[in-house]
Tab-separated table of C-alpha atoms and ligand atoms in Angstrom:
chain	number	residue	atom	x	y	z
F	1	UNK	CA	0.001	0.031	0.028
F	2	UNK	CA	1.452	3.403	-1.016
F	3	UNK	CA	-0.141	6.395	0.691
F	4	UNK	CA	0.446	10.151	0.343
F	5	UNK	CA	-0.564	12.394	3.263
F	6	UNK	CA	-1.866	15.807	2.283
F	7	UNK	CA	-2.795	18.789	4.518
F	8	UNK	CA	-1.589	22.059	5.849
F	9	UNK	CA	1.423	22.242	8.204
F	10	UNK	CA	0.231	21.127	11.574
F	11	UNK	CA	-2.879	19.331	10.155
F	12	UNK	CA	-1.750	16.159	11.896
F	13	UNK	CA	-0.160	14.405	8.852
F	14	UNK	CA	2.729	13.130	10.867
F	15	UNK	CA	0.651	11.960	13.800
F	16	UNK	CA	-1.667	10.045	11.536
F	17	UNK	CA	1.141	8.738	9.283
F	18	UNK	CA	2.850	7.215	12.372
F	19	UNK	CA	-0.373	5.418	13.408
F	20	UNK	CA	-0.981	4.139	9.867
F	21	UNK	CA	2.537	2.808	9.610
F	22	UNK	CA	2.278	1.027	12.956
F	23	UNK	CA	-1.092	-0.584	12.024
F	24	UNK	CA	-0.006	-1.721	8.474
F	25	UNK	CA	3.704	-2.406	9.102
F	26	UNK	CA	5.021	-0.023	6.507
F	27	UNK	CA	7.609	2.722	6.797
F	28	UNK	CA	6.929	6.342	7.521
F	29	UNK	CA	8.848	8.492	5.039
F	30	UNK	CA	8.857	12.185	6.079
F	31	UNK	CA	10.990	14.495	3.937
F	32	UNK	CA	10.771	17.058	6.892
F	33	UNK	CA	12.143	14.497	9.313
F	34	UNK	CA	15.004	13.539	6.891
F	35	UNK	CA	15.956	17.257	6.529
F	36	UNK	CA	15.712	17.950	10.295
F	37	UNK	CA	17.836	14.879	11.096
F	38	UNK	CA	20.521	16.174	8.635
F	39	UNK	CA	20.410	19.620	10.145
F	40	UNK	CA	20.896	18.179	13.653
F	41	UNK	CA	23.884	16.089	12.453
F	42	UNK	CA	25.218	19.115	10.519
F	43	UNK	CA	25.710	17.013	7.235
F	44	UNK	CA	26.302	18.654	3.892
F	45	UNK	CA	22.569	18.127	3.132
F	46	UNK	CA	21.696	19.699	6.485
F	47	UNK	CA	23.733	22.799	5.694
F	48	UNK	CA	22.098	23.078	2.210
F	49	UNK	CA	18.485	23.010	3.501
F	50	UNK	CA	18.699	24.673	6.986
F	51	UNK	CA	17.787	28.272	5.760
F	52	UNK	CA	14.753	26.993	3.787
F	53	UNK	CA	13.352	25.252	6.856
F	54	UNK	CA	14.017	28.157	9.238
F	55	UNK	CA	12.277	30.570	6.834
F	56	UNK	CA	9.358	28.321	6.206
F	57	UNK	CA	10.179	28.040	2.503
F	58	UNK	CA	10.244	24.919	0.392
F	59	UNK	CA	13.559	23.179	-0.377
F	60	UNK	CA	14.084	23.171	-4.143
F	61	UNK	CA	12.253	20.380	-5.991
F	62	UNK	CA	15.370	18.878	-7.620
F	63	UNK	CA	17.122	18.219	-4.323
F	64	UNK	CA	13.959	17.052	-2.495
F	65	UNK	CA	13.026	14.622	-5.258
F	66	UNK	CA	16.530	13.100	-5.258
F	67	UNK	CA	16.459	12.537	-1.474
F	68	UNK	CA	12.866	11.055	-1.688
F	69	UNK	CA	13.601	8.648	-4.554
F	70	UNK	CA	16.775	7.405	-2.762
F	71	UNK	CA	14.796	6.715	0.383
F	72	UNK	CA	11.875	4.891	-1.360
F	73	UNK	CA	14.298	2.757	-3.309
F	74	UNK	CA	15.507	1.204	0.006
F	75	UNK	CA	14.387	-2.416	0.761
F	76	UNK	CA	12.009	-1.565	3.574
F	77	UNK	CA	9.781	0.337	1.138
F	78	UNK	CA	9.295	-2.635	-1.143
F	79	UNK	CA	5.822	-3.466	0.267
F	80	UNK	CA	4.609	0.197	0.501
F	81	UNK	CA	5.027	3.375	2.586
F	82	UNK	CA	3.370	6.415	3.880
F	83	UNK	CA	4.731	9.705	2.394
F	84	UNK	CA	4.449	12.562	4.764
F	85	UNK	CA	5.370	16.026	3.424
F	86	UNK	CA	6.037	14.721	-0.131
F	87	UNK	CA	4.957	15.652	-2.780
F	88	UNK	CA	4.632	19.316	-1.907
F	89	UNK	CA	4.375	20.757	-5.401
F	90	UNK	CA	2.900	19.646	-8.735
F	91	UNK	CA	6.338	19.010	-10.269
F	92	UNK	CA	7.201	16.711	-7.298
F	93	UNK	CA	3.982	14.821	-7.724
F	94	UNK	CA	4.579	14.431	-11.450
F	95	UNK	CA	8.060	12.967	-10.973
F	96	UNK	CA	6.681	10.501	-8.372
F	97	UNK	CA	3.812	9.464	-10.687
F	98	UNK	CA	6.240	8.943	-13.535
F	99	UNK	CA	8.768	6.996	-11.549
F	100	UNK	CA	5.943	4.763	-10.172
F	101	UNK	CA	4.489	4.242	-13.751
F	102	UNK	CA	7.879	3.101	-14.890
F	103	UNK	CA	7.562	0.310	-12.377
F	104	UNK	CA	3.918	-0.397	-13.281
F	105	UNK	CA	2.956	0.980	-9.973
F	106	UNK	CA	1.037	3.938	-8.497
F	107	UNK	CA	-0.116	5.736	-5.337
F	108	UNK	CA	-3.136	3.954	-3.884
F	109	UNK	CA	-4.532	6.673	-1.564
F	110	UNK	CA	-3.901	10.414	-1.035
F	111	UNK	CA	-5.381	11.313	2.360
F	112	UNK	CA	-6.140	14.949	2.852
F	113	UNK	CA	-6.275	15.889	6.553
F	114	UNK	CA	-8.437	19.043	6.553
F	115	UNK	CA	-7.925	21.664	9.355
F	116	UNK	CA	-8.790	25.395	9.031
F	117	UNK	CA	-5.839	27.854	9.289
F	118	UNK	CA	-7.243	29.356	12.547
F	119	UNK	CA	-6.642	25.989	14.358
F	120	UNK	CA	-3.124	25.519	12.918
F	121	UNK	CA	-1.260	28.261	14.831
F	122	UNK	CA	-2.659	27.023	18.201
F	123	UNK	CA	-1.567	23.488	17.345
F	124	UNK	CA	1.946	24.497	16.259
F	125	UNK	CA	2.782	26.598	19.257
F	126	UNK	CA	1.998	23.589	21.522
F	127	UNK	CA	3.799	20.919	19.510
F	128	UNK	CA	6.721	19.119	21.070
F	129	UNK	CA	8.695	16.413	19.306
F	130	UNK	CA	11.252	13.814	20.181
F	131	UNK	CA	14.569	14.391	18.295
F	132	UNK	CA	15.497	10.770	18.791
F	133	UNK	CA	12.478	8.626	17.696
F	134	UNK	CA	10.317	11.329	15.986
F	135	UNK	CA	7.208	10.931	18.281
F	136	UNK	CA	5.008	13.978	18.395
F	137	UNK	CA	3.071	15.448	21.247
F	138	UNK	CA	1.033	18.521	22.044
F	139	UNK	CA	1.346	20.192	25.537
F	140	UNK	CA	-2.474	20.475	25.814
F	141	UNK	CA	-4.101	18.023	23.346
F	142	UNK	CA	-1.686	15.090	23.322
F	143	UNK	CA	0.714	15.536	26.296
F	144	UNK	CA	3.367	13.010	27.219
F	145	UNK	CA	3.004	11.101	30.453
F	146	UNK	CA	5.863	12.954	32.025
F	147	UNK	CA	6.277	16.598	31.173
F	148	UNK	CA	8.929	17.265	28.582
F	149	UNK	CA	9.988	13.549	28.209
F	150	UNK	CA	9.158	11.131	25.313
F	151	UNK	CA	6.880	8.293	26.266
F	152	UNK	CA	8.521	6.044	23.625
F	153	UNK	CA	12.173	6.426	24.322
F	154	UNK	CA	12.662	8.730	27.367
F	155	UNK	CA	14.523	11.536	25.400
F	156	UNK	CA	13.953	15.185	26.167
F	157	UNK	CA	11.324	16.656	23.964
F	158	UNK	CA	12.101	19.800	21.880
F	159	UNK	CA	10.157	22.568	20.141
F	160	UNK	CA	10.845	22.830	16.333
F	161	UNK	CA	12.643	26.005	15.174
F	162	UNK	CA	10.071	26.527	12.469
F	163	UNK	CA	7.102	26.494	14.896
F	164	UNK	CA	7.369	30.215	15.672
F	165	UNK	CA	4.199	32.087	14.794
F	166	UNK	CA	5.780	34.189	12.017
F	167	UNK	CA	7.305	31.140	10.303
F	168	UNK	CA	4.098	29.189	10.704
F	169	UNK	CA	2.223	32.015	8.793
F	170	UNK	CA	4.785	31.832	6.058
F	171	UNK	CA	4.491	28.036	5.888
F	172	UNK	CA	0.699	28.394	5.574
F	173	UNK	CA	1.111	30.905	2.748
F	174	UNK	CA	3.475	28.510	0.930
F	175	UNK	CA	1.010	25.649	1.543
F	176	UNK	CA	-1.916	27.489	-0.064
F	177	UNK	CA	0.086	28.587	-3.124
F	178	UNK	CA	2.231	25.504	-3.864
F	179	UNK	CA	0.806	22.394	-2.085
F	180	UNK	CA	-2.981	22.795	-2.026
F	181	UNK	CA	-3.253	22.202	-5.800
F	182	UNK	CA	-2.192	18.660	-5.103
F	183	UNK	CA	-5.699	18.000	-3.760
F	184	UNK	CA	-7.048	18.480	-7.235
F	185	UNK	CA	-4.190	16.549	-8.767
F	186	UNK	CA	-4.895	13.443	-6.698
F	187	UNK	CA	-8.657	13.980	-7.032
F	188	UNK	CA	-8.206	13.767	-10.776
F	189	UNK	CA	-6.207	10.614	-10.239
F	190	UNK	CA	-9.160	9.032	-8.420
F	191	UNK	CA	-7.256	8.290	-5.193
F	192	UNK	CA	-8.218	11.253	-2.980
F	193	UNK	CA	-9.770	10.662	0.487
F	194	UNK	CA	-10.680	13.528	2.747
F	195	UNK	CA	-10.927	13.386	6.577
F	196	UNK	CA	-11.883	16.058	9.109
F	197	UNK	CA	-8.650	16.680	10.963
F	198	UNK	CA	-10.332	18.858	13.662
F	199	UNK	CA	-11.567	15.751	15.422
F	200	UNK	CA	-9.678	13.995	18.259
F	201	UNK	CA	-6.641	12.142	16.806
F	202	UNK	CA	-8.109	8.704	17.497
F	203	UNK	CA	-11.278	9.571	15.718
F	204	UNK	CA	-9.319	10.938	12.739
F	205	UNK	CA	-7.408	7.642	12.613
F	206	UNK	CA	-10.643	5.568	12.746
F	207	UNK	CA	-11.963	7.630	9.825
F	208	UNK	CA	-8.736	6.987	7.880
F	209	UNK	CA	-8.682	3.287	8.499
F	210	UNK	CA	-12.411	3.047	7.476
F	211	UNK	CA	-11.495	4.774	4.169
F	212	UNK	CA	-8.537	2.554	3.632
F	213	UNK	CA	-10.500	-0.570	4.248
F	214	UNK	CA	-13.819	0.231	2.534
E	1	LIG	P1	7.362	19.019	7.364
E	1	LIG	O1	8.063	18.438	8.400
E	1	LIG	O2	6.831	18.163	6.328
E	1	LIG	O3	6.319	20.023	8.005
E	1	LIG	P2	4.773	20.351	7.652
E	1	LIG	O4	4.163	19.774	6.437
E	1	LIG	O5	4.816	21.804	7.774
E	1	LIG	O6	4.005	19.544	8.656
E	1	LIG	P3	4.235	19.458	10.100
E	1	LIG	O7	5.217	18.345	10.459
E	1	LIG	O8	4.515	20.783	10.686
E	1	LIG	O9	2.749	19.056	10.593
E	1	LIG	P4	1.934	17.758	10.543
E	1	LIG	O10	0.802	17.885	9.663
E	1	LIG	O11	2.794	16.582	10.369
E	1	LIG	O12	1.355	17.812	12.037
E	1	LIG	P5	1.648	17.004	13.323
E	1	LIG	O13	1.189	15.547	13.227
E	1	LIG	O14	3.050	17.225	13.759
E	1	LIG	O15	8.260	20.125	6.586
E	1	LIG	C1	9.057	21.076	7.241
E	1	LIG	C2	9.867	21.843	6.232
E	1	LIG	O16	10.787	21.001	5.504
E	1	LIG	C3	9.080	22.585	5.169
E	1	LIG	O17	8.641	23.849	5.679
E	1	LIG	C4	10.106	22.676	4.063
E	1	LIG	O18	11.112	23.747	4.249
E	1	LIG	C5	10.836	21.338	4.150
E	1	LIG	N1	10.191	20.278	3.253
E	1	LIG	C6	9.690	19.158	3.717
E	1	LIG	N2	9.241	18.372	2.676
E	1	LIG	C7	9.474	19.090	1.543
E	1	LIG	C8	9.190	18.899	0.209
E	1	LIG	N3	8.573	17.795	-0.187
E	1	LIG	N4	9.538	19.851	-0.729
E	1	LIG	C9	10.212	20.965	-0.286
E	1	LIG	N5	10.505	21.232	1.031
E	1	LIG	C10	10.112	20.343	1.909
E	1	LIG	O19	0.692	17.808	14.328
E	1	LIG	C11	0.827	19.108	14.719
E	1	LIG	C12	0.478	19.316	16.258
E	1	LIG	O20	-0.880	19.015	16.440
E	1	LIG	C13	1.272	18.295	17.119
E	1	LIG	O21	1.535	18.936	18.303
E	1	LIG	C14	0.233	17.156	17.334
E	1	LIG	O22	0.396	16.514	18.592
E	1	LIG	C15	-1.066	17.948	17.310
E	1	LIG	N6	-2.188	17.222	16.793
E	1	LIG	C16	-2.164	16.268	15.726
E	1	LIG	N7	-3.365	15.770	15.491
E	1	LIG	C17	-4.213	16.447	16.423
E	1	LIG	C18	-5.648	16.354	16.620
E	1	LIG	N8	-6.376	15.554	15.926
E	1	LIG	N9	-6.100	17.196	17.548
E	1	LIG	C19	-5.352	18.009	18.255
E	1	LIG	N10	-4.005	18.121	18.113
E	1	LIG	C20	-3.490	17.367	17.165
């Protein structure tokens, strides 16, 4: 099963992607996580992409596509994957469609997690994530059992650099201009499924699994 997660920054794509991956035993491929890990480790890629992430801009398509295609070519992706944060532009989606077509394959589902902009800023300011295992929390809505500590691996939770209000507003602008057109793209491909992302995260997950299994 090959799934693309769509939705604004902070809509809950990562939260839902992790739950889908656990249930179906397929890897969670997040271009944002790959970039952040490289920034943390100060790799050459990390140095190339740092300013884009900090300013809420998109990393250029050519570089992003190369990183993504390398990742999905790995053995653990052979039986499917959940793409979170990719594609983000029509050219990225076109390359992905073309590469899959060359292998007689396609995206099975594109899940759009719908959340209005006004809810997004509130969510982002409360988000905390684990730099080690990638688990995501919210100080109010989805708190860890122990304040500031990851339930999964015990690491100290951090706030993302791009979750400042000004950067979030820029990321929302970029989303509406460059990423939202993908909803129509995958609608035309006949694989679009839409869920109400304002519900509790467990209800959103139930809605998603119902759509995947209908
Ligand atoms: P990326 O990491 O992909 O960020 P994003 O798309 O902006 O999405 P987020 O990770 O911020 O949010 P999310 O939807 O996953 O929400 P989450 O589940 O965490 O990209 C970051 C940057 O990398 C980009 O700006 C760009 O620079 C670069 N980049 C990445 N991919 C790229 C690409 N393909 N091309 C070019 N550049 C690229 O949830 C948010 C919060 O809400 C959490 O605190 C969570 O606990 C909480 N929450 C989740 N669900 C619920 C719920 N149902 N109710 C209440 N709270 C909830």
